[in-house]
Amino acid sequence: MSAKHFINDPTILVDTALQSLTLTNPSVALDAANKIVYRRPGHPSQVSIISGGGSGHEPSFGAFVGSGLLSAAVAGTIFASPSAVQVRKAIMSRVDTDKGVLVTVMNYTGDILNFGMAVEKAKAAGLKVEMLVVDDDVGVGREKAGKVGRRGIAGTVLVHKIAGALAAQGATLEQVYKVAQLTKNNLVSVGASLEHVHVPGRAPIDPEAEGALGANEIEIGMGIHNEPGSGRAKVDLTELVRTMLSQLLDKNDKDRAFLNVNSNEVVLLVNNLGGVSVLELGGITTEVVRQLGDWGIRPVRILSGTYMTSLNGLGFSISLLNVVNTDIGGPSMTQLLDYPCEATGWSAPISTVTWDAKNTSTREDDITSDESVKPSELKVDATTFTNMLTSALETLISVEPEVTRFDTVVGDGDCGIGLKRGAEAVLKHLKETQATGDLVVDVANIVPIVETCMDGTVRTHLFIRWNKNFRRLETDMQL
């Protein structure tokens, strides 16, 4: 866990982050005093959708304000609910109310109390308002959750997107609320993290303190505020995903069988909790999709990205939506997910047409070379050639840490591992292919291996040098 931040004052951090949303999306405005991000006036009247919660979960919720998604979002301080006053201000004066207002909130005590009080006051004032509580997390089972119930986590954004798209198409408040509730009732999520997160402005967490995660230990089911999950384990990604999917899908787990995912259509959301690299999240997504196949599930939509974070949390969550009939005679859940929106936080640009095309065609043409290596008169003992080259390559592999260390000082640190990969590939070639004893032919067979298997700039330098020397050898033998 990193306790280093560019902005260490949490008040300045939240205020400036909210301000940035008006810079990146001209259609939204900010009520800075009440921390409300809202759509600017001037768009056609529709059912307004409001959400919010503590800061630290960006892009949720402010960056989801925009056409086709939320009408407004109310922010608290980091990991703390906004006040009822802030929420009431959003409902009664920052959105259109003539078609009604849907308020969605995640299942956390502070959020329910403050949003709930604001909703009741708005109703008392004569406004048409509905409130929906999302509780998609299965990380804590029935027994441990008790009366508090399941927490709300990343699956909430699917509720927002579906409800927002439906509202944008002119649906009534009753219809929007019904479909949002249907979405919420067919949604399950679970998260996992390698570390607890550090909140700017607070003292760093002592890694030796009680409750701290140990080396290589993963919290399975961790919440988005550092809350504990179902347990801890030292497992690799394959086993971790297997455990998470079991918690989501195992109908025999009576403590967690909240939803029977039995639809012909399932939506998958793999969410970055803030600190996972795009590269690694891609690998995680592939593993999740692969293992879903073992459950007989082929998702009709796969969303992978950063939708709801826990600051810079080094973790991810998996959400599954059971796609069911909306029963309103209108667009389906998948069509609503695909519906265009103008919100900077929504990172799923693929259209319905592209998804439904199910295009599996590829380009398989290979590049072939007309050049053939002609035998030369430069002969060597094949066994001696193989043994000497093997010894040199093994030595090169053994010094990889030192090369990497020096290249980290003067370069980007990839030289050592690049040389090692190339050496390992050539060793594999030597074990699988008998040297001919013709130096020109044997070197020519190694050159493309270096070009293909070695990484970085060192590959290019070696390939140019080896290819040049090989051509010189070939030319000399023709003289």
Coordinates of C-alpha atoms in Angstrom, one line a residue:
M1 CA 0.0 0.0 0.0
S2 CA 1.3 3.4 -1.0
A3 CA 0.9 6.3 1.5
K4 CA 2.4 8.8 -1.0
H5 CA 0.0 11.2 -2.7
F6 CA 0.4 14.3 -4.9
I7 CA -2.5 16.0 -2.9
N8 CA -2.3 15.2 0.8
D9 CA -5.0 17.5 2.0
P10 CA -8.3 15.5 1.7
T11 CA -10.5 18.6 1.5
I12 CA -8.5 20.1 -1.4
L13 CA -8.4 16.7 -3.1
V14 CA -12.1 16.2 -3.1
D15 CA -12.9 19.8 -4.1
T16 CA -10.5 20.0 -7.0
A17 CA -11.5 16.5 -8.2
L18 CA -15.1 17.6 -8.4
Q19 CA -14.2 20.8 -10.2
S20 CA -12.3 18.8 -12.8
L21 CA -15.5 17.2 -13.9
T22 CA -16.8 20.5 -15.2
L23 CA -13.6 20.9 -17.2
T24 CA -13.8 17.5 -18.9
N25 CA -17.5 17.6 -19.6
P26 CA -19.0 21.0 -20.6
S27 CA -22.5 19.7 -20.0
V28 CA -22.2 19.4 -16.2
A29 CA -21.9 22.0 -13.5
L30 CA -20.8 22.0 -9.9
D31 CA -22.5 23.3 -6.8
A32 CA -19.2 23.5 -4.9
A33 CA -20.7 24.4 -1.5
N34 CA -22.8 21.3 -1.5
K35 CA -20.5 19.0 -3.6
I36 CA -23.2 18.4 -6.2
V37 CA -22.3 17.6 -9.8
Y38 CA -25.4 18.1 -12.0
R39 CA -26.4 18.4 -15.6
R40 CA -26.7 22.0 -16.8
P41 CA -30.2 23.1 -17.8
G42 CA -31.3 23.1 -21.4
H43 CA -31.9 19.4 -22.1
P44 CA -35.3 17.8 -22.6
S45 CA -37.3 17.1 -19.5
Q46 CA -37.0 13.5 -18.2
V47 CA -37.0 11.4 -15.0
S48 CA -34.0 12.6 -13.0
I49 CA -31.7 10.1 -11.5
I50 CA -29.6 11.1 -8.5
S51 CA -26.9 9.0 -6.7
G52 CA -23.9 9.7 -4.6
G53 CA -21.9 8.7 -1.5
G54 CA -18.5 9.2 0.0
S55 CA -15.7 10.4 -2.2
G56 CA -12.9 8.0 -3.1
H57 CA -14.8 5.8 -5.4
E58 CA -14.2 7.8 -8.6
P59 CA -15.4 7.7 -11.3
S60 CA -18.4 6.9 -9.2
F61 CA -20.5 9.0 -8.9
G62 CA -19.7 12.4 -10.3
A63 CA -18.2 11.3 -13.5
F64 CA -21.4 9.4 -14.3
V65 CA -23.4 12.6 -14.5
G66 CA -24.3 13.3 -18.1
S67 CA -26.8 12.7 -20.9
G68 CA -28.0 9.0 -20.7
L69 CA -26.8 8.4 -17.2
L70 CA -27.1 10.3 -13.9
S71 CA -28.8 13.7 -13.6
A72 CA -26.8 14.6 -10.5
A73 CA -24.4 13.1 -8.0
V74 CA -23.8 14.2 -4.4
A75 CA -20.4 13.7 -2.8
G76 CA -19.3 13.5 0.8
T77 CA -15.8 13.6 2.1
I78 CA -13.6 10.5 1.5
F79 CA -15.5 7.4 2.5
A80 CA -18.2 9.5 4.3
S81 CA -21.8 10.0 3.3
P82 CA -23.0 13.4 2.2
S83 CA -25.4 15.1 4.5
A84 CA -29.2 15.0 4.2
V85 CA -29.0 18.8 3.5
Q86 CA -26.7 18.2 0.5
V87 CA -28.9 15.5 -0.9
R88 CA -32.2 17.5 -0.4
K89 CA -30.6 20.4 -2.2
A90 CA -29.8 18.1 -5.2
I91 CA -33.3 16.7 -5.3
M92 CA -35.2 19.9 -4.9
S93 CA -33.1 22.4 -6.8
R94 CA -30.4 20.9 -9.0
V95 CA -32.4 18.6 -11.3
D96 CA -35.7 18.7 -13.2
T97 CA -38.5 17.3 -11.0
D98 CA -41.6 17.5 -13.2
K99 CA -41.3 13.9 -14.4
G100 CA -40.2 12.6 -11.0
V101 CA -36.8 11.7 -9.4
L102 CA -35.2 8.3 -8.7
V103 CA -32.6 8.3 -6.0
T104 CA -30.2 5.3 -5.9
V105 CA -27.9 4.6 -3.0
M106 CA -25.7 1.8 -2.0
N107 CA -26.4 -0.1 1.2
Y108 CA -24.3 1.7 3.8
T109 CA -25.9 3.0 7.0
G110 CA -24.8 6.6 6.6
D111 CA -25.9 6.8 3.0
I112 CA -29.3 5.2 3.7
L113 CA -30.0 7.6 6.6
N114 CA -28.9 10.8 4.8
F115 CA -30.4 10.0 1.4
G116 CA -33.5 8.6 3.0
M117 CA -34.1 11.7 5.1
A118 CA -33.7 13.9 2.1
V119 CA -36.1 11.8 0.1
E120 CA -38.7 11.9 2.8
K121 CA -38.5 15.7 3.0
A122 CA -38.8 16.0 -0.7
K123 CA -41.9 13.8 -0.7
A124 CA -43.3 15.9 2.1
A125 CA -42.8 19.0 -0.1
G126 CA -44.9 17.4 -2.8
L127 CA -42.2 16.0 -5.1
K128 CA -42.6 12.6 -6.8
V129 CA -39.5 10.7 -5.6
E130 CA -38.5 7.0 -5.3
M131 CA -35.4 5.6 -3.6
L132 CA -33.6 2.4 -4.5
V133 CA -31.0 0.7 -2.3
V134 CA -28.4 -1.4 -4.2
D135 CA -26.9 -4.3 -2.2
D136 CA -25.0 -6.5 -4.8
D137 CA -22.0 -7.6 -2.7
V138 CA -21.9 -11.3 -1.8
G139 CA -18.5 -11.0 -0.1
V140 CA -20.2 -11.1 3.3
G141 CA -22.7 -13.9 3.6
R142 CA -26.2 -13.9 5.2
E143 CA -25.0 -15.0 8.7
K144 CA -22.3 -12.4 9.0
A145 CA -24.2 -9.6 7.4
G146 CA -27.1 -9.9 9.8
K147 CA -29.7 -7.1 9.8
V148 CA -27.4 -4.7 8.0
G149 CA -27.5 -6.9 4.8
R150 CA -25.3 -6.9 1.8
R151 CA -23.1 -4.0 0.9
G152 CA -23.4 -2.1 -2.4
I153 CA -20.3 -2.2 -4.6
A154 CA -19.4 -1.9 -8.3
G155 CA -22.5 -3.6 -9.7
T156 CA -24.3 -0.4 -8.8
V157 CA -23.0 1.3 -11.9
L158 CA -25.0 -1.2 -14.1
V159 CA -28.2 -0.1 -12.3
H160 CA -27.3 3.5 -13.0
K161 CA -26.5 2.9 -16.7
I162 CA -29.7 1.0 -17.3
A163 CA -31.9 3.4 -15.4
G164 CA -30.2 6.4 -17.0
A165 CA -30.7 5.1 -20.5
L166 CA -34.3 4.3 -19.9
A167 CA -35.0 7.7 -18.4
A168 CA -33.3 9.4 -21.4
Q169 CA -35.7 7.6 -23.7
G170 CA -38.7 9.2 -22.0
A171 CA -39.8 6.4 -19.7
T172 CA -42.0 7.2 -16.7
L173 CA -40.7 7.2 -13.1
E174 CA -42.7 4.0 -12.4
Q175 CA -41.0 2.3 -15.4
V176 CA -37.5 3.6 -14.5
Y177 CA -37.9 2.5 -10.9
K178 CA -39.3 -0.9 -11.9
V179 CA -36.4 -1.7 -14.3
A180 CA -33.8 -0.3 -11.9
Q181 CA -35.2 -2.6 -9.1
L182 CA -35.3 -5.5 -11.6
T183 CA -31.6 -4.9 -12.4
K184 CA -30.7 -4.6 -8.7
N185 CA -32.5 -7.9 -7.9
N186 CA -30.6 -9.7 -10.7
L187 CA -27.1 -8.5 -9.7
V188 CA -24.3 -10.0 -7.7
S189 CA -20.7 -8.8 -7.1
V190 CA -17.6 -9.7 -5.1
G191 CA -14.2 -8.1 -4.7
A192 CA -10.7 -9.0 -3.7
S193 CA -7.7 -6.9 -2.8
L194 CA -4.0 -7.3 -2.1
E195 CA -3.8 -4.3 0.3
H196 CA -5.8 -1.9 2.4
V197 CA -5.9 1.6 0.9
H198 CA -4.4 4.7 2.5
V199 CA -6.7 7.7 2.9
P200 CA -4.8 11.0 2.2
G201 CA -4.4 13.1 5.4
R202 CA -4.4 10.1 7.7
A203 CA -1.5 8.4 9.3
P204 CA 0.0 5.5 7.3
I205 CA -1.2 2.1 8.3
D206 CA 1.4 0.1 10.2
P207 CA 2.0 -3.0 8.2
E208 CA 2.7 -4.9 11.4
A209 CA -0.6 -3.7 13.0
E210 CA -3.4 -6.2 13.8
G211 CA -5.6 -6.7 10.8
A212 CA -2.9 -5.7 8.2
L213 CA -2.6 -8.0 5.3
G214 CA 0.5 -10.2 5.2
A215 CA 2.9 -10.7 2.3
N216 CA 1.2 -12.4 -0.6
E217 CA -2.1 -12.4 1.3
I218 CA -5.4 -11.5 -0.4
E219 CA -8.5 -10.3 1.3
I220 CA -11.4 -12.1 -0.5
G221 CA -14.6 -10.1 -0.4
M222 CA -13.0 -6.9 0.8
G223 CA -15.4 -3.9 0.7
I224 CA -14.7 -0.6 -1.0
H225 CA -13.9 1.1 2.4
N226 CA -11.3 -1.4 3.6
E227 CA -14.0 -3.5 5.2
P228 CA -13.1 -7.2 5.8
G229 CA -14.5 -9.9 3.5
S230 CA -15.1 -13.6 3.8
G231 CA -11.5 -14.4 4.6
R232 CA -7.8 -14.3 3.6
A233 CA -5.8 -16.6 1.5
K234 CA -2.4 -16.9 -0.3
V235 CA -3.5 -18.0 -3.7
D236 CA -2.7 -17.4 -7.3
L237 CA -5.0 -15.6 -9.7
T238 CA -6.6 -18.9 -11.0
E239 CA -7.5 -20.1 -7.5
L240 CA -8.7 -16.6 -6.5
V241 CA -11.0 -16.2 -9.5
R242 CA -12.3 -19.8 -8.8
T243 CA -13.2 -18.8 -5.3
M244 CA -14.8 -15.5 -6.3
L245 CA -16.9 -17.2 -9.0
S246 CA -18.0 -19.9 -6.5
Q247 CA -19.2 -17.2 -4.1
L248 CA -21.2 -15.7 -7.0
L249 CA -22.6 -18.8 -8.6
D250 CA -22.6 -21.8 -6.2
K251 CA -26.3 -22.6 -5.6
N252 CA -25.3 -25.0 -2.8
D253 CA -23.7 -22.2 -0.8
K254 CA -26.7 -21.4 1.4
D255 CA -24.9 -18.4 3.0
R256 CA -24.3 -16.7 -0.4
A257 CA -26.7 -18.1 -2.9
F258 CA -28.4 -14.8 -3.3
L259 CA -29.1 -15.2 -7.1
N260 CA -29.6 -18.1 -9.4
V261 CA -27.7 -16.9 -12.5
N262 CA -29.7 -18.9 -15.0
S263 CA -30.4 -16.4 -17.8
N264 CA -29.5 -17.2 -21.3
E265 CA -27.8 -13.7 -21.3
V266 CA -25.4 -12.6 -18.6
V267 CA -23.4 -9.4 -18.4
L268 CA -19.9 -9.4 -16.9
L269 CA -18.3 -6.4 -15.3
V270 CA -14.7 -6.6 -14.2
N271 CA -13.9 -3.5 -12.2
N272 CA -10.6 -2.0 -11.2
L273 CA -10.5 -0.9 -7.6
G274 CA -8.1 1.9 -8.6
G275 CA -4.5 0.5 -8.3
V276 CA -4.4 -2.4 -10.8
S277 CA -2.6 -1.6 -14.0
V278 CA -4.6 -1.8 -17.3
L279 CA -2.2 -4.6 -18.4
E280 CA -3.0 -6.7 -15.3
L281 CA -6.7 -6.0 -15.4
G282 CA -6.7 -7.4 -19.0
G283 CA -5.1 -10.6 -17.7
I284 CA -7.7 -10.8 -14.9
T285 CA -10.6 -10.3 -17.3
T286 CA -9.3 -13.1 -19.6
E287 CA -9.1 -15.5 -16.6
V288 CA -12.6 -14.6 -15.4
V289 CA -14.1 -15.1 -18.8
R290 CA -12.2 -18.4 -19.2
Q291 CA -13.5 -19.7 -15.9
L292 CA -17.1 -18.5 -16.5
G293 CA -17.0 -20.9 -19.4
D294 CA -16.5 -23.8 -16.9
W295 CA -19.9 -22.7 -15.4
G296 CA -21.5 -22.7 -18.9
I297 CA -21.7 -18.9 -19.0
R298 CA -20.7 -17.0 -22.1
P299 CA -21.3 -13.3 -21.3
V300 CA -23.2 -11.3 -23.9
R301 CA -21.5 -8.2 -22.7
I302 CA -18.1 -7.9 -21.1
L303 CA -17.2 -4.6 -19.4
S304 CA -13.7 -4.2 -18.1
G305 CA -12.3 -1.0 -16.6
T306 CA -12.4 1.4 -13.8
Y307 CA -16.0 2.1 -12.7
M308 CA -16.0 2.2 -8.9
T309 CA -12.7 2.5 -7.0
S310 CA -11.5 2.4 -3.5
L311 CA -9.0 5.2 -4.0
N312 CA -5.8 3.5 -5.3
G313 CA -7.0 0.0 -4.1
L314 CA -4.9 -2.8 -5.4
G315 CA -7.8 -5.0 -6.2
F316 CA -10.7 -5.8 -8.5
S317 CA -14.3 -6.9 -8.3
I318 CA -16.5 -9.2 -10.5
S319 CA -20.1 -8.4 -11.1
L320 CA -22.7 -10.6 -12.9
L321 CA -26.0 -9.3 -14.2
N322 CA -28.7 -11.9 -14.9
V323 CA -30.4 -10.3 -18.0
V324 CA -34.2 -10.6 -17.7
N325 CA -37.2 -9.2 -19.5
T326 CA -37.9 -5.7 -18.4
D327 CA -41.7 -6.2 -19.0
I328 CA -42.3 -2.6 -20.1
G329 CA -42.5 -3.3 -23.8
G330 CA -39.4 -1.2 -24.4
P331 CA -35.6 -1.7 -24.8
S332 CA -33.9 -4.7 -23.2
M333 CA -31.3 -4.5 -20.5
T334 CA -28.4 -5.0 -22.9
Q335 CA -29.8 -2.4 -25.3
L336 CA -30.0 0.0 -22.3
L337 CA -26.4 -0.8 -21.4
D338 CA -25.3 -0.1 -25.0
Y339 CA -27.3 3.1 -25.2
P340 CA -25.0 6.1 -25.8
C341 CA -24.2 8.5 -23.0
E342 CA -22.1 11.6 -22.4
A343 CA -20.4 10.8 -19.1
T344 CA -16.7 10.8 -18.7
G345 CA -16.7 7.9 -16.3
W346 CA -18.5 5.4 -18.5
S347 CA -15.9 3.5 -20.5
A348 CA -17.9 1.0 -22.6
P349 CA -18.1 2.4 -26.1
I350 CA -19.0 -0.7 -28.0
S351 CA -22.4 -0.5 -29.8
T352 CA -25.3 -3.0 -29.9
V353 CA -24.6 -3.6 -33.6
T354 CA -21.0 -4.5 -33.0
W355 CA -21.9 -6.8 -30.0
D356 CA -24.7 -8.5 -31.9
A357 CA -22.7 -9.1 -35.1
K358 CA -20.6 -11.7 -33.2
N359 CA -17.9 -11.2 -35.8
T360 CA -15.3 -14.0 -35.4
S361 CA -13.4 -13.6 -38.7
T362 CA -9.6 -13.1 -38.5
R363 CA -6.6 -12.5 -40.8
E364 CA -4.4 -15.6 -40.8
D365 CA -2.1 -14.8 -43.7
D366 CA 1.6 -15.3 -42.8
I367 CA 4.6 -13.5 -44.0
T368 CA 6.8 -15.8 -46.0
S369 CA 10.3 -15.2 -47.1
D370 CA 11.6 -16.2 -50.5
E371 CA 15.1 -16.2 -49.2
S372 CA 16.7 -19.6 -48.5
V373 CA 20.0 -20.2 -46.7
K374 CA 22.4 -22.0 -49.0
P375 CA 24.9 -24.4 -47.5
S376 CA 28.4 -23.0 -47.1
E377 CA 31.9 -24.4 -46.8
L378 CA 32.4 -23.0 -43.3
K379 CA 32.2 -26.1 -41.3
V380 CA 32.5 -26.6 -37.5
D381 CA 32.0 -29.5 -35.2
A382 CA 28.2 -29.5 -34.5
T383 CA 28.6 -30.9 -30.9
T384 CA 31.3 -28.3 -30.1
F385 CA 29.2 -25.5 -31.5
T386 CA 26.2 -26.6 -29.5
N387 CA 28.1 -27.0 -26.2
M388 CA 30.0 -23.7 -26.5
L389 CA 26.8 -21.8 -27.4
T390 CA 24.9 -23.5 -24.6
S391 CA 27.5 -22.6 -22.0
A392 CA 27.5 -19.0 -23.1
L393 CA 23.7 -18.7 -23.0
E394 CA 23.5 -20.3 -19.6
T395 CA 26.0 -17.8 -18.3
L396 CA 24.0 -15.0 -19.8
I397 CA 20.9 -16.2 -18.1
S398 CA 22.7 -16.4 -14.7
V399 CA 23.8 -12.7 -14.8
E400 CA 20.3 -11.4 -15.7
P401 CA 19.8 -9.8 -12.2
E402 CA 23.0 -7.9 -12.5
V403 CA 22.3 -6.7 -16.0
T404 CA 18.8 -5.7 -15.0
R405 CA 20.1 -3.8 -12.0
F406 CA 22.6 -1.7 -14.1
D407 CA 20.0 -1.1 -16.8
T408 CA 17.5 0.1 -14.2
V409 CA 20.1 2.8 -13.3
V410 CA 20.9 3.9 -16.8
G411 CA 17.8 2.8 -18.8
D412 CA 14.4 1.3 -18.4
G413 CA 15.4 -2.0 -16.8
D414 CA 14.4 -4.3 -19.7
C415 CA 17.8 -5.3 -21.0
G416 CA 18.5 -8.2 -18.6
I417 CA 15.1 -9.8 -19.0
G418 CA 15.2 -9.3 -22.7
L419 CA 18.6 -11.0 -23.0
K420 CA 17.4 -13.8 -20.7
R421 CA 14.2 -14.5 -22.8
G422 CA 16.3 -14.5 -26.0
A423 CA 18.9 -16.9 -24.5
E424 CA 16.1 -19.2 -23.2
A425 CA 14.6 -19.3 -26.7
V426 CA 17.9 -20.2 -28.3
L427 CA 18.6 -22.9 -25.7
K428 CA 15.2 -24.4 -26.5
H429 CA 16.0 -24.3 -30.2
L430 CA 19.4 -26.0 -29.6
K431 CA 17.7 -28.8 -27.6
E432 CA 15.0 -29.4 -30.2
T433 CA 17.1 -28.9 -33.4
Q434 CA 20.3 -30.7 -34.2
A435 CA 23.0 -28.3 -35.4
T436 CA 24.2 -29.0 -38.9
G437 CA 27.8 -28.2 -38.5
D438 CA 27.4 -25.6 -41.2
L439 CA 28.1 -22.3 -39.4
V440 CA 26.2 -20.1 -41.9
V441 CA 23.1 -22.3 -41.7
D442 CA 23.2 -22.7 -38.0
V443 CA 23.6 -19.0 -37.3
A444 CA 20.9 -18.2 -39.9
N445 CA 18.5 -20.5 -38.0
I446 CA 19.2 -18.6 -34.7
V447 CA 18.7 -15.1 -36.1
P448 CA 14.9 -15.2 -36.5
I449 CA 14.6 -16.7 -33.0
V450 CA 16.4 -13.7 -31.5
E451 CA 14.2 -11.4 -33.6
T452 CA 11.0 -13.1 -32.4
C453 CA 11.7 -13.9 -28.8
M454 CA 14.0 -11.2 -27.4
D455 CA 12.5 -8.0 -26.0
G456 CA 13.4 -4.3 -26.2
T457 CA 16.1 -2.4 -27.9
V458 CA 18.7 -5.1 -27.2
R459 CA 16.8 -7.3 -29.6
T460 CA 17.1 -4.8 -32.4
H461 CA 20.8 -4.2 -31.8
L462 CA 21.6 -7.9 -31.8
F463 CA 19.4 -8.7 -34.7
I464 CA 21.0 -6.0 -36.9
R465 CA 24.5 -7.1 -35.8
W466 CA 23.8 -10.9 -36.2
N467 CA 22.0 -10.4 -39.5
K468 CA 24.8 -8.3 -40.8
N469 CA 27.5 -10.8 -39.8
F470 CA 25.5 -13.6 -41.2
R471 CA 25.2 -11.8 -44.6
R472 CA 28.9 -11.1 -44.5
L473 CA 29.6 -14.8 -43.8
E474 CA 27.3 -15.8 -46.7
T475 CA 29.0 -13.3 -49.1
D476 CA 32.5 -14.3 -48.1
M477 CA 31.7 -17.9 -48.8
Q478 CA 30.5 -17.0 -52.3
L479 CA 33.8 -15.4 -53.2

